[in-house]
PDB file of C-alpha atoms in Angstrom:
ATOM      1  CA  UNK X1070       7.340 -12.127 -20.198  1.00  0.00           C
ATOM      2  CA  UNK X1071       6.940 -10.397 -16.859  1.00  0.00           C
ATOM      3  CA  UNK X1072       4.278  -7.754 -17.602  1.00  0.00           C
ATOM      4  CA  UNK X1073       4.342  -6.475 -14.012  1.00  0.00           C
ATOM      5  CA  UNK X1074       8.025  -5.609 -14.300  1.00  0.00           C
ATOM      6  CA  UNK X1075       7.441  -4.061 -17.729  1.00  0.00           C
ATOM      7  CA  UNK X1076       4.670  -1.874 -16.270  1.00  0.00           C
ATOM      8  CA  UNK X1077       6.989  -0.690 -13.473  1.00  0.00           C
ATOM      9  CA  UNK X1078       9.781   0.112 -15.946  1.00  0.00           C
ATOM     10  CA  UNK X1079       7.378   2.001 -18.240  1.00  0.00           C
ATOM     11  CA  UNK X1080       6.017   3.938 -15.244  1.00  0.00           C
ATOM     12  CA  UNK X1081       9.574   4.948 -14.216  1.00  0.00           C
ATOM     13  CA  UNK X1082      10.377   6.027 -17.795  1.00  0.00           C
ATOM     14  CA  UNK X1083       7.174   8.080 -17.827  1.00  0.00           C
ATOM     15  CA  UNK X1084       8.201   9.773 -14.538  1.00  0.00           C
ATOM     16  CA  UNK X1085      11.677  10.594 -15.879  1.00  0.00           C
ATOM     17  CA  UNK X1086      10.207  12.003 -19.102  1.00  0.00           C
ATOM     18  CA  UNK X1087       7.690  14.041 -17.122  1.00  0.00           C
ATOM     19  CA  UNK X1088      10.480  15.576 -15.035  1.00  0.00           C
ATOM     20  CA  UNK X1089      12.577  16.221 -18.160  1.00  0.00           C
ATOM     21  CA  UNK X1090       9.657  17.830 -19.997  1.00  0.00           C
ATOM     22  CA  UNK X1091       9.085  20.102 -17.015  1.00  0.00           C
ATOM     23  CA  UNK X1092      12.740  21.098 -17.158  1.00  0.00           C
ATOM     24  CA  UNK X1093      12.645  22.206 -20.809  1.00  0.00           C
ATOM     25  CA  UNK X1094      10.361  24.239 -23.025  1.00  0.00           C
ATOM     26  CA  UNK X1095      10.079  22.820 -26.539  1.00  0.00           C
ATOM     27  CA  UNK X1096       9.218  25.108 -29.452  1.00  0.00           C
ATOM     28  CA  UNK X1097       9.479  25.220 -33.243  1.00  0.00           C
ATOM     29  CA  UNK X1098      12.372  27.341 -34.533  1.00  0.00           C
ATOM     30  CA  UNK X1099      12.499  29.403 -37.775  1.00  0.00           C
ATOM     31  CA  UNK X1100      13.620  26.410 -39.839  1.00  0.00           C
ATOM     32  CA  UNK X1101      10.566  24.390 -38.645  1.00  0.00           C
ATOM     33  CA  UNK X1102      12.839  22.220 -36.505  1.00  0.00           C
ATOM     34  CA  UNK X1103      12.493  21.583 -32.798  1.00  0.00           C
ATOM     35  CA  UNK X1104      14.629  23.323 -30.246  1.00  0.00           C
ATOM     36  CA  UNK X1105      14.393  23.667 -26.527  1.00  0.00           C
ATOM     37  CA  UNK X1106      15.235  26.237 -23.931  1.00  0.00           C
ATOM     38  CA  UNK X1107      16.174  25.259 -20.437  1.00  0.00           C
ATOM     39  CA  UNK X1108      13.865  26.644 -17.744  1.00  0.00           C
ATOM     40  CA  UNK X1109      15.585  27.927 -14.636  1.00  0.00           C
ATOM     41  CA  UNK X1110      12.383  28.615 -12.731  1.00  0.00           C
ATOM     42  CA  UNK X1111      11.273  24.993 -12.599  1.00  0.00           C
ATOM     43  CA  UNK X1112      11.845  22.690  -9.662  1.00  0.00           C
ATOM     44  CA  UNK X1113      12.876  19.147 -10.525  1.00  0.00           C
ATOM     45  CA  UNK X1114      13.098  16.027  -8.395  1.00  0.00           C
ATOM     46  CA  UNK X1115      16.805  15.254  -8.102  1.00  0.00           C
ATOM     47  CA  UNK X1116      16.505  12.144  -5.947  1.00  0.00           C
ATOM     48  CA  UNK X1117      13.805  10.082  -4.242  1.00  0.00           C
ATOM     49  CA  UNK X1118      13.795   7.095  -1.910  1.00  0.00           C
ATOM     50  CA  UNK X1119      10.982   5.194  -0.258  1.00  0.00           C
ATOM     51  CA  UNK X1120      11.865   4.850   3.424  1.00  0.00           C
ATOM     52  CA  UNK X1121       8.927   2.765   4.673  1.00  0.00           C
ATOM     53  CA  UNK X1122       5.900   1.078   3.171  1.00  0.00           C
ATOM     54  CA  UNK X1123       3.121  -0.127   5.411  1.00  0.00           C
ATOM     55  CA  UNK X1124      -0.308  -1.250   4.226  1.00  0.00           C
ATOM     56  CA  UNK X1125      -1.800   2.205   4.847  1.00  0.00           C
ATOM     57  CA  UNK X1126       1.232   4.548   4.987  1.00  0.00           C
ATOM     58  CA  UNK X1127       4.283   5.166   2.778  1.00  0.00           C
ATOM     59  CA  UNK X1128       7.196   7.437   3.677  1.00  0.00           C
ATOM     60  CA  UNK X1129       9.368   8.970   0.941  1.00  0.00           C
ATOM     61  CA  UNK X1130      12.379  11.271   0.969  1.00  0.00           C
ATOM     62  CA  UNK X1131      12.480  13.569  -2.051  1.00  0.00           C
ATOM     63  CA  UNK X1132      15.247  16.050  -2.900  1.00  0.00           C
ATOM     64  CA  UNK X1133      14.320  19.180  -4.852  1.00  0.00           C
ATOM     65  CA  UNK X1134      16.785  22.037  -5.414  1.00  0.00           C
ATOM     66  CA  UNK X1135      19.225  20.484  -2.941  1.00  0.00           C
ATOM     67  CA  UNK X1136      16.672  20.330  -0.100  1.00  0.00           C
ATOM     68  CA  UNK X1137      15.215  17.095   1.318  1.00  0.00           C
ATOM     69  CA  UNK X1138      11.455  16.865   1.846  1.00  0.00           C
ATOM     70  CA  UNK X1139       9.688  13.994   3.576  1.00  0.00           C
ATOM     71  CA  UNK X1140       6.381  12.848   2.087  1.00  0.00           C
ATOM     72  CA  UNK X1141       3.986  10.722   4.111  1.00  0.00           C
ATOM     73  CA  UNK X1142       1.178   9.195   2.042  1.00  0.00           C
ATOM     74  CA  UNK X1143      -1.637   7.877   4.219  1.00  0.00           C
ATOM     75  CA  UNK X1144      -4.600   5.919   2.921  1.00  0.00           C
ATOM     76  CA  UNK X1145      -7.406   6.852   5.305  1.00  0.00           C
ATOM     77  CA  UNK X1146      -9.591   4.013   3.923  1.00  0.00           C
ATOM     78  CA  UNK X1147     -12.780   6.011   4.401  1.00  0.00           C
ATOM     79  CA  UNK X1148     -15.119   8.245   2.432  1.00  0.00           C
ATOM     80  CA  UNK X1149     -13.931  11.812   1.886  1.00  0.00           C
ATOM     81  CA  UNK X1150     -15.666  14.615   3.821  1.00  0.00           C
ATOM     82  CA  UNK X1151     -15.972  18.295   2.889  1.00  0.00           C
ATOM     83  CA  UNK X1152     -13.632  19.112   5.794  1.00  0.00           C
ATOM     84  CA  UNK X1153     -10.955  16.955   4.126  1.00  0.00           C
ATOM     85  CA  UNK X1154     -11.167  19.010   0.941  1.00  0.00           C
ATOM     86  CA  UNK X1155     -10.747  22.324   2.797  1.00  0.00           C
ATOM     87  CA  UNK X1156     -13.066  24.333   0.592  1.00  0.00           C
ATOM     88  CA  UNK X1157     -13.251  28.102   1.194  1.00  0.00           C
ATOM     89  CA  UNK X1158     -16.175  29.113   3.471  1.00  0.00           C
ATOM     90  CA  UNK X1159     -18.603  30.318   0.768  1.00  0.00           C
ATOM     91  CA  UNK X1160     -17.642  27.730  -1.848  1.00  0.00           C
ATOM     92  CA  UNK X1161     -20.541  25.754  -3.346  1.00  0.00           C
ATOM     93  CA  UNK X1162     -20.120  22.203  -2.086  1.00  0.00           C
ATOM     94  CA  UNK X1163     -21.099  19.494  -4.536  1.00  0.00           C
ATOM     95  CA  UNK X1164     -21.689  16.019  -3.027  1.00  0.00           C
ATOM     96  CA  UNK X1165     -20.287  14.521  -6.260  1.00  0.00           C
ATOM     97  CA  UNK X1166     -16.867  15.842  -5.165  1.00  0.00           C
ATOM     98  CA  UNK X1167     -16.811  13.343  -2.292  1.00  0.00           C
ATOM     99  CA  UNK X1168     -15.194  10.083  -3.343  1.00  0.00           C
ATOM    100  CA  UNK X1169     -15.291   6.650  -1.722  1.00  0.00           C
ATOM    101  CA  UNK X1170     -11.706   6.848  -0.449  1.00  0.00           C
ATOM    102  CA  UNK X1171      -9.437   9.570   0.927  1.00  0.00           C
ATOM    103  CA  UNK X1172      -5.630   9.671   0.677  1.00  0.00           C
ATOM    104  CA  UNK X1173      -3.758  12.379   2.581  1.00  0.00           C
ATOM    105  CA  UNK X1174      -0.243  13.377   1.568  1.00  0.00           C
ATOM    106  CA  UNK X1175       1.694  15.333   4.184  1.00  0.00           C
ATOM    107  CA  UNK X1176       4.874  17.031   2.973  1.00  0.00           C
ATOM    108  CA  UNK X1177       7.350  17.943   5.706  1.00  0.00           C
ATOM    109  CA  UNK X1178      10.279  20.313   5.392  1.00  0.00           C
ATOM    110  CA  UNK X1179      12.648  21.828   7.907  1.00  0.00           C
ATOM    111  CA  UNK X1180      11.601  25.333   6.875  1.00  0.00           C
ATOM    112  CA  UNK X1181       8.538  26.897   5.290  1.00  0.00           C
ATOM    113  CA  UNK X1182       8.270  26.276   1.529  1.00  0.00           C
ATOM    114  CA  UNK X1183       7.738  29.648  -0.121  1.00  0.00           C
ATOM    115  CA  UNK X1184       8.531  28.730  -3.716  1.00  0.00           C
ATOM    116  CA  UNK X1185       5.418  27.677  -5.658  1.00  0.00           C
ATOM    117  CA  UNK X1186       7.436  25.609  -8.144  1.00  0.00           C
ATOM    118  CA  UNK X1187       8.711  23.384  -5.321  1.00  0.00           C
ATOM    119  CA  UNK X1188       5.179  22.837  -4.004  1.00  0.00           C
ATOM    120  CA  UNK X1189       4.003  21.989  -7.522  1.00  0.00           C
ATOM    121  CA  UNK X1190       6.900  19.594  -8.063  1.00  0.00           C
ATOM    122  CA  UNK X1191       6.260  17.778  -4.767  1.00  0.00           C
ATOM    123  CA  UNK X1192       2.510  17.614  -5.448  1.00  0.00           C
ATOM    124  CA  UNK X1193       3.160  16.115  -8.892  1.00  0.00           C
ATOM    125  CA  UNK X1194       5.534  13.581  -7.345  1.00  0.00           C
ATOM    126  CA  UNK X1195       2.831  12.582  -4.838  1.00  0.00           C
ATOM    127  CA  UNK X1196       0.375  12.155  -7.727  1.00  0.00           C
ATOM    128  CA  UNK X1197       2.874   9.869  -9.479  1.00  0.00           C
ATOM    129  CA  UNK X1198       3.158   7.767  -6.306  1.00  0.00           C
ATOM    130  CA  UNK X1199      -0.624   7.357  -6.211  1.00  0.00           C
ATOM    131  CA  UNK X1200      -1.198   6.716  -9.935  1.00  0.00           C
ATOM    132  CA  UNK X1201      -1.987   3.046  -9.300  1.00  0.00           C
ATOM    133  CA  UNK X1202      -5.069   3.979  -7.228  1.00  0.00           C
ATOM    134  CA  UNK X1203      -8.471   4.203  -8.915  1.00  0.00           C
ATOM    135  CA  UNK X1204      -8.410   8.004  -8.854  1.00  0.00           C
ATOM    136  CA  UNK X1205     -11.984   8.282 -10.067  1.00  0.00           C
ATOM    137  CA  UNK X1206     -12.989   6.872  -6.674  1.00  0.00           C
ATOM    138  CA  UNK X1207     -10.408   8.609  -4.491  1.00  0.00           C
ATOM    139  CA  UNK X1208      -9.639  12.158  -3.348  1.00  0.00           C
ATOM    140  CA  UNK X1209      -5.966  12.986  -2.783  1.00  0.00           C
ATOM    141  CA  UNK X1210      -5.109  16.055  -0.732  1.00  0.00           C
ATOM    142  CA  UNK X1211      -1.551  17.382  -0.337  1.00  0.00           C
ATOM    143  CA  UNK X1212      -0.681  19.589   2.655  1.00  0.00           C
ATOM    144  CA  UNK X1213       2.628  21.155   3.667  1.00  0.00           C
ATOM    145  CA  UNK X1214       4.087  21.283   7.186  1.00  0.00           C
ATOM    146  CA  UNK X1215       7.294  22.362   8.907  1.00  0.00           C
ATOM    147  CA  UNK X1216       9.071  19.724  11.026  1.00  0.00           C
ATOM    148  CA  UNK X1217      12.271  20.931  12.715  1.00  0.00           C
ATOM    149  CA  UNK X1218      14.485  17.866  12.153  1.00  0.00           C
ATOM    150  CA  UNK X1219      13.675  15.518   9.273  1.00  0.00           C
ATOM    151  CA  UNK X1220      16.498  13.191  10.349  1.00  0.00           C
ATOM    152  CA  UNK X1221      14.283  12.111  13.231  1.00  0.00           C
ATOM    153  CA  UNK X1222      11.922  10.043  11.046  1.00  0.00           C
ATOM    154  CA  UNK X1223      11.097   7.834  14.032  1.00  0.00           C
ATOM    155  CA  UNK X1224       9.922  10.828  16.054  1.00  0.00           C
ATOM    156  CA  UNK X1225       7.855  12.158  13.134  1.00  0.00           C
ATOM    157  CA  UNK X1226       6.087   8.835  12.529  1.00  0.00           C
ATOM    158  CA  UNK X1227       5.509   8.250  16.226  1.00  0.00           C
ATOM    159  CA  UNK X1228       4.197  11.766  17.001  1.00  0.00           C
ATOM    160  CA  UNK X1229       2.012  12.257  13.938  1.00  0.00           C
ATOM    161  CA  UNK X1230       0.930   8.727  12.957  1.00  0.00           C
ATOM    162  CA  UNK X1231       1.375   6.536  16.043  1.00  0.00           C
ATOM    163  CA  UNK X1232       3.966   4.325  14.308  1.00  0.00           C
ATOM    164  CA  UNK X1233       6.850   3.176  16.512  1.00  0.00           C
ATOM    165  CA  UNK X1234       9.622   2.171  14.086  1.00  0.00           C
ATOM    166  CA  UNK X1235      11.714   0.684  16.887  1.00  0.00           C
ATOM    167  CA  UNK X1236       8.890  -1.750  17.734  1.00  0.00           C
ATOM    168  CA  UNK X1237       8.840  -3.230  14.222  1.00  0.00           C
ATOM    169  CA  UNK X1238      10.581  -6.627  14.175  1.00  0.00           C
ATOM    170  CA  UNK X1239      13.645  -6.794  11.925  1.00  0.00           C
ATOM    171  CA  UNK X1240      12.081  -9.618   9.887  1.00  0.00           C
ATOM    172  CA  UNK X1241       9.372  -7.180   8.704  1.00  0.00           C
ATOM    173  CA  UNK X1242      11.969  -4.703   7.453  1.00  0.00           C
ATOM    174  CA  UNK X1243      13.404  -7.348   5.116  1.00  0.00           C
ATOM    175  CA  UNK X1244      10.393  -7.152   2.781  1.00  0.00           C
ATOM    176  CA  UNK X1245       9.059  -4.637   0.288  1.00  0.00           C
ATOM    177  CA  UNK X1246       5.965  -4.045   2.408  1.00  0.00           C
ATOM    178  CA  UNK X1247       6.408  -3.758   6.177  1.00  0.00           C
ATOM    179  CA  UNK X1248       2.777  -4.890   6.625  1.00  0.00           C
ATOM    180  CA  UNK X1249       0.083  -3.664   8.966  1.00  0.00           C
ATOM    181  CA  UNK X1250       0.828  -1.247  11.713  1.00  0.00           C
TER     182      UNK X1250
END
């Protein structure tokens, strides 16, 4: 039996159930049976696709409420600093909050995200993408940015991360992981 494949399938089922549970509120009715009410104020991931996967960066497109958002997950491969965590100025800083690794998730949209439910949904999706990491030893920070044209993924990756997609040989794009960059 392929346990790796089983783990992937179970993880996907867990993600689908998580999104479904966020969509509905379950409660006990008068007859002690279960019923649910649909929430209209919840954002749900309608579609997602991994665009690129390098050894230290992944790029995902995620659609929520009809709008596409681009997530860039970057493994910094270094110890977290207090500046990474963006604590408020007078916040008591505890050195135990600093983990051995730091993963930054940048969420790009073509316009400013004002709806808190969308930010929560995208943050939860990013957490699902990083579930395989030893989270007890890693800080994950999600930040939101506006990028005028998400169709220009090459420009985004080149400007912000120094990755030139056009310089990647075609043979590297034929594999699940595009390797080092």
